[in-house]
mmCIF file with all atom_site columns, C-alpha atoms and ligand atoms in Angstrom:
data_model
loop_
_atom_site.group_PDB
_atom_site.id
_atom_site.type_symbol
_atom_site.label_atom_id
_atom_site.label_alt_id
_atom_site.label_comp_id
_atom_site.label_asym_id
_atom_site.label_entity_id
_atom_site.label_seq_id
_atom_site.pdbx_PDB_ins_code
_atom_site.Cartn_x
_atom_site.Cartn_y
_atom_site.Cartn_z
_atom_site.occupancy
_atom_site.B_iso_or_equiv
_atom_site.pdbx_formal_charge
_atom_site.auth_seq_id
_atom_site.auth_comp_id
_atom_site.auth_asym_id
_atom_site.auth_atom_id
_atom_site.pdbx_PDB_model_num
ATOM   1  C  CA  . MET A 1 1  ? 0.000   0.000  0.000  1.00 79.00 ? 139 MET A CA  1
ATOM   2  C  CA  . ILE A 1 2  ? 1.389   3.407  -0.956 1.00 85.00 ? 140 ILE A CA  1
ATOM   3  C  CA  . CYS A 1 3  ? 0.862   6.174  1.562  1.00 87.00 ? 141 CYS A CA  1
ATOM   4  C  CA  . PRO A 1 4  ? -1.389  8.900  0.054  1.00 86.00 ? 142 PRO A CA  1
ATOM   5  C  CA  . ARG A 1 5  ? 0.303   11.514 2.204  1.00 89.00 ? 143 ARG A CA  1
ATOM   6  C  CA  . CYS A 1 6  ? 4.057   10.884 1.750  1.00 93.00 ? 144 CYS A CA  1
ATOM   7  C  CA  . LYS A 1 7  ? 3.956   8.294  -1.108 1.00 90.00 ? 145 LYS A CA  1
ATOM   8  C  CA  . ALA A 1 8  ? 6.083   5.784  0.843  1.00 89.00 ? 146 ALA A CA  1
ATOM   9  C  CA  . GLU A 1 9  ? 5.589   2.095  0.025  1.00 89.00 ? 147 GLU A CA  1
ATOM   10 C  CA  . ASN A 1 10 ? 4.386   0.206  3.100  1.00 86.00 ? 148 ASN A CA  1
ATOM   11 C  CA  . GLY A 1 11 ? 3.642   -3.283 1.748  1.00 83.00 ? 149 GLY A CA  1
ATOM   12 C  CA  . THR A 1 12 ? 0.668   -4.721 3.607  1.00 81.00 ? 150 THR A CA  1
ATOM   13 C  CA  . ARG A 1 13 ? 0.898   -2.209 6.447  1.00 82.00 ? 151 ARG A CA  1
ATOM   14 C  CA  . THR A 1 14 ? -2.176  -0.087 7.073  1.00 82.00 ? 152 THR A CA  1
ATOM   15 C  CA  . ILE A 1 15 ? -0.298  2.566  9.031  1.00 86.00 ? 153 ILE A CA  1
ATOM   16 C  CA  . CYS A 1 16 ? 2.505   4.385  7.204  1.00 89.00 ? 154 CYS A CA  1
ATOM   17 C  CA  . SER A 1 17 ? 5.943   3.548  8.590  1.00 89.00 ? 155 SER A CA  1
ATOM   18 C  CA  . LYS A 1 18 ? 7.277   6.923  7.471  1.00 90.00 ? 156 LYS A CA  1
ATOM   19 C  CA  . CYS A 1 19 ? 4.658   9.466  8.544  1.00 93.00 ? 157 CYS A CA  1
ATOM   20 C  CA  . GLY A 1 20 ? 2.228   7.389  10.622 1.00 89.00 ? 158 GLY A CA  1
ATOM   21 C  CA  . TYR A 1 21 ? -0.723  8.086  8.334  1.00 88.00 ? 159 TYR A CA  1
ATOM   22 C  CA  . TYR A 1 22 ? -3.604  5.657  8.831  1.00 84.00 ? 160 TYR A CA  1
ATOM   23 C  CA  . MET A 1 23 ? -4.269  4.405  5.306  1.00 78.00 ? 161 MET A CA  1
ATOM   24 C  CA  . TYR A 1 24 ? -7.133  1.995  5.882  1.00 67.00 ? 162 TYR A CA  1
ATOM   25 C  CA  . HIS A 1 25 ? -10.452 3.834  6.055  1.00 59.00 ? 163 HIS A CA  1
ATOM   26 C  CA  . PRO A 1 26 ? -13.377 1.394  6.020  1.00 57.00 ? 164 PRO A CA  1
ATOM   27 C  CA  . ASP A 1 27 ? -15.883 4.257  5.781  1.00 55.00 ? 165 ASP A CA  1
ATOM   28 C  CA  . VAL A 1 28 ? -14.295 5.653  2.631  1.00 52.00 ? 166 VAL A CA  1
ATOM   29 C  CA  . LEU A 1 29 ? -14.016 2.222  0.983  1.00 52.00 ? 167 LEU A CA  1
ATOM   30 C  CA  . ASN A 1 30 ? -17.640 1.399  1.765  1.00 47.00 ? 168 ASN A CA  1
ATOM   31 C  CA  . ARG A 1 31 ? -18.854 4.773  0.556  1.00 51.00 ? 169 ARG A CA  1
ATOM   32 C  CA  . VAL A 1 32 ? -17.485 4.163  -2.946 1.00 57.00 ? 170 VAL A CA  1
ATOM   33 C  CA  . LYS A 1 33 ? -19.595 0.995  -3.358 1.00 65.00 ? 171 LYS A CA  1
ATOM   34 C  CA  . MET A 1 34 ? -22.753 2.634  -2.002 1.00 69.00 ? 172 MET A CA  1
ATOM   35 C  CA  . THR A 1 35 ? -25.724 3.368  -4.197 1.00 80.00 ? 173 THR A CA  1
ATOM   36 C  CA  . LYS A 1 36 ? -27.592 6.669  -3.979 1.00 83.00 ? 174 LYS A CA  1
ATOM   37 C  CA  . GLY A 1 37 ? -30.253 5.184  -1.694 1.00 87.00 ? 175 GLY A CA  1
ATOM   38 C  CA  . GLU A 1 38 ? -27.665 3.703  0.642  1.00 84.00 ? 176 GLU A CA  1
ATOM   39 C  CA  . ARG A 1 39 ? -25.820 7.006  0.743  1.00 85.00 ? 177 ARG A CA  1
ATOM   40 C  CA  . ALA A 1 40 ? -29.044 8.841  1.584  1.00 89.00 ? 178 ALA A CA  1
ATOM   41 C  CA  . LYS A 1 41 ? -29.634 6.324  4.376  1.00 90.00 ? 179 LYS A CA  1
ATOM   42 C  CA  . GLU A 1 42 ? -26.101 6.867  5.687  1.00 89.00 ? 180 GLU A CA  1
ATOM   43 C  CA  . ASP A 1 43 ? -26.558 10.638 5.505  1.00 91.00 ? 181 ASP A CA  1
ATOM   44 C  CA  . ALA A 1 44 ? -29.837 10.340 7.422  1.00 93.00 ? 182 ALA A CA  1
ATOM   45 C  CA  . LYS A 1 45 ? -28.017 8.231  10.035 1.00 93.00 ? 183 LYS A CA  1
ATOM   46 C  CA  . ILE A 1 46 ? -25.338 10.922 10.403 1.00 93.00 ? 184 ILE A CA  1
ATOM   47 C  CA  . ILE A 1 47 ? -27.995 13.649 10.715 1.00 95.00 ? 185 ILE A CA  1
ATOM   48 C  CA  . TRP A 1 48 ? -29.850 11.620 13.361 1.00 95.00 ? 186 TRP A CA  1
ATOM   49 C  CA  . LYS A 1 49 ? -26.594 11.090 15.248 1.00 95.00 ? 187 LYS A CA  1
ATOM   50 C  CA  . LYS A 1 50 ? -26.087 14.870 15.267 1.00 95.00 ? 188 LYS A CA  1
ATOM   51 C  CA  . ILE A 1 51 ? -29.685 15.446 16.437 1.00 96.00 ? 189 ILE A CA  1
ATOM   52 C  CA  . PHE A 1 52 ? -29.251 12.851 19.201 1.00 96.00 ? 190 PHE A CA  1
ATOM   53 C  CA  . ARG A 1 53 ? -26.004 14.512 20.275 1.00 95.00 ? 191 ARG A CA  1
ATOM   54 C  CA  . VAL A 1 54 ? -27.791 17.883 20.565 1.00 96.00 ? 192 VAL A CA  1
ATOM   55 C  CA  . LEU A 1 55 ? -30.735 16.263 22.357 1.00 97.00 ? 193 LEU A CA  1
ATOM   56 C  CA  . ARG A 1 56 ? -28.341 14.612 24.814 1.00 96.00 ? 194 ARG A CA  1
ATOM   57 C  CA  . VAL A 1 57 ? -26.813 18.004 25.660 1.00 97.00 ? 195 VAL A CA  1
ATOM   58 C  CA  . VAL A 1 58 ? -30.303 19.541 26.046 1.00 97.00 ? 196 VAL A CA  1
ATOM   59 C  CA  . TRP A 1 59 ? -31.319 16.560 28.219 1.00 97.00 ? 197 TRP A CA  1
ATOM   60 C  CA  . MET A 1 60 ? -28.227 16.984 30.405 1.00 97.00 ? 198 MET A CA  1
ATOM   61 C  CA  . ILE A 1 61 ? -28.960 20.717 30.857 1.00 98.00 ? 199 ILE A CA  1
ATOM   62 C  CA  . LEU A 1 62 ? -32.572 19.878 31.790 1.00 97.00 ? 200 LEU A CA  1
ATOM   63 C  CA  . VAL A 1 63 ? -31.374 17.239 34.291 1.00 98.00 ? 201 VAL A CA  1
ATOM   64 C  CA  . VAL A 1 64 ? -28.984 19.773 35.864 1.00 98.00 ? 202 VAL A CA  1
ATOM   65 C  CA  . ILE A 1 65 ? -31.769 22.396 36.118 1.00 97.00 ? 203 ILE A CA  1
ATOM   66 C  CA  . VAL A 1 66 ? -34.268 19.898 37.585 1.00 97.00 ? 204 VAL A CA  1
ATOM   67 C  CA  . MET A 1 67 ? -31.634 18.525 39.988 1.00 97.00 ? 205 MET A CA  1
ATOM   68 C  CA  . SER A 1 68 ? -30.741 22.002 41.242 1.00 96.00 ? 206 SER A CA  1
ATOM   69 C  CA  . LEU A 1 69 ? -34.458 22.822 41.690 1.00 96.00 ? 207 LEU A CA  1
ATOM   70 C  CA  . VAL A 1 70 ? -34.960 19.553 43.610 1.00 96.00 ? 208 VAL A CA  1
ATOM   71 C  CA  . ILE A 1 71 ? -31.909 20.277 45.800 1.00 95.00 ? 209 ILE A CA  1
ATOM   72 C  CA  . LEU A 1 72 ? -33.183 23.834 46.367 1.00 93.00 ? 210 LEU A CA  1
ATOM   73 C  CA  . GLY A 1 73 ? -36.619 22.460 47.235 1.00 93.00 ? 211 GLY A CA  1
ATOM   74 C  CA  . VAL A 1 74 ? -35.154 19.940 49.681 1.00 93.00 ? 212 VAL A CA  1
ATOM   75 C  CA  . LEU A 1 75 ? -32.990 22.639 51.267 1.00 90.00 ? 213 LEU A CA  1
ATOM   76 C  CA  . LEU A 1 76 ? -36.013 24.941 51.628 1.00 89.00 ? 214 LEU A CA  1
ATOM   77 C  CA  . TRP A 1 77 ? -37.992 22.005 53.051 1.00 90.00 ? 215 TRP A CA  1
ATOM   78 C  CA  . ILE A 1 78 ? -35.244 21.250 55.604 1.00 89.00 ? 216 ILE A CA  1
ATOM   79 C  CA  . PHE A 1 79 ? -34.529 24.919 56.391 1.00 86.00 ? 217 PHE A CA  1
ATOM   80 C  CA  . PRO A 1 80 ? -37.813 26.742 55.762 1.00 81.00 ? 218 PRO A CA  1
ATOM   81 C  CA  . ASN A 1 81 ? -36.569 29.901 57.453 1.00 77.00 ? 219 ASN A CA  1
ATOM   82 C  CA  . ALA A 1 82 ? -33.361 30.232 55.406 1.00 65.00 ? 220 ALA A CA  1
ATOM   83 C  CA  . SER A 1 83 ? -33.254 33.205 53.057 1.00 62.00 ? 221 SER A CA  1
ATOM   84 C  CA  . LEU A 1 84 ? -32.051 32.762 49.493 1.00 55.00 ? 222 LEU A CA  1
ATOM   85 C  CA  . GLY A 1 85 ? -30.061 36.004 49.469 1.00 54.00 ? 223 GLY A CA  1
HETATM 86 ZN ZN1 . ZN  B 2 .  ? 3.235   8.267  4.902  1.00 59.65 ? 442 ZN  B ZN1 1
#
């Protein structure tokens, strides 16, 4: 295998011995064989992954807000005379 970055011959190696470039990319190889429909499916998967990542962050923020409200509520329940200031 010839390194696409430094053009060094590496035989059967998948990682370049000269520059350390990782030559084997299963995603890229699979993408070439994909039909339009399969590509659209893959793109949808990637978009959903992004949406889920955003939702996870939103969910975490919500959990933090709810947790702090619960802690505040418990504190106010334990110390009803404490002022928030
Ligand atoms: Zn290289």
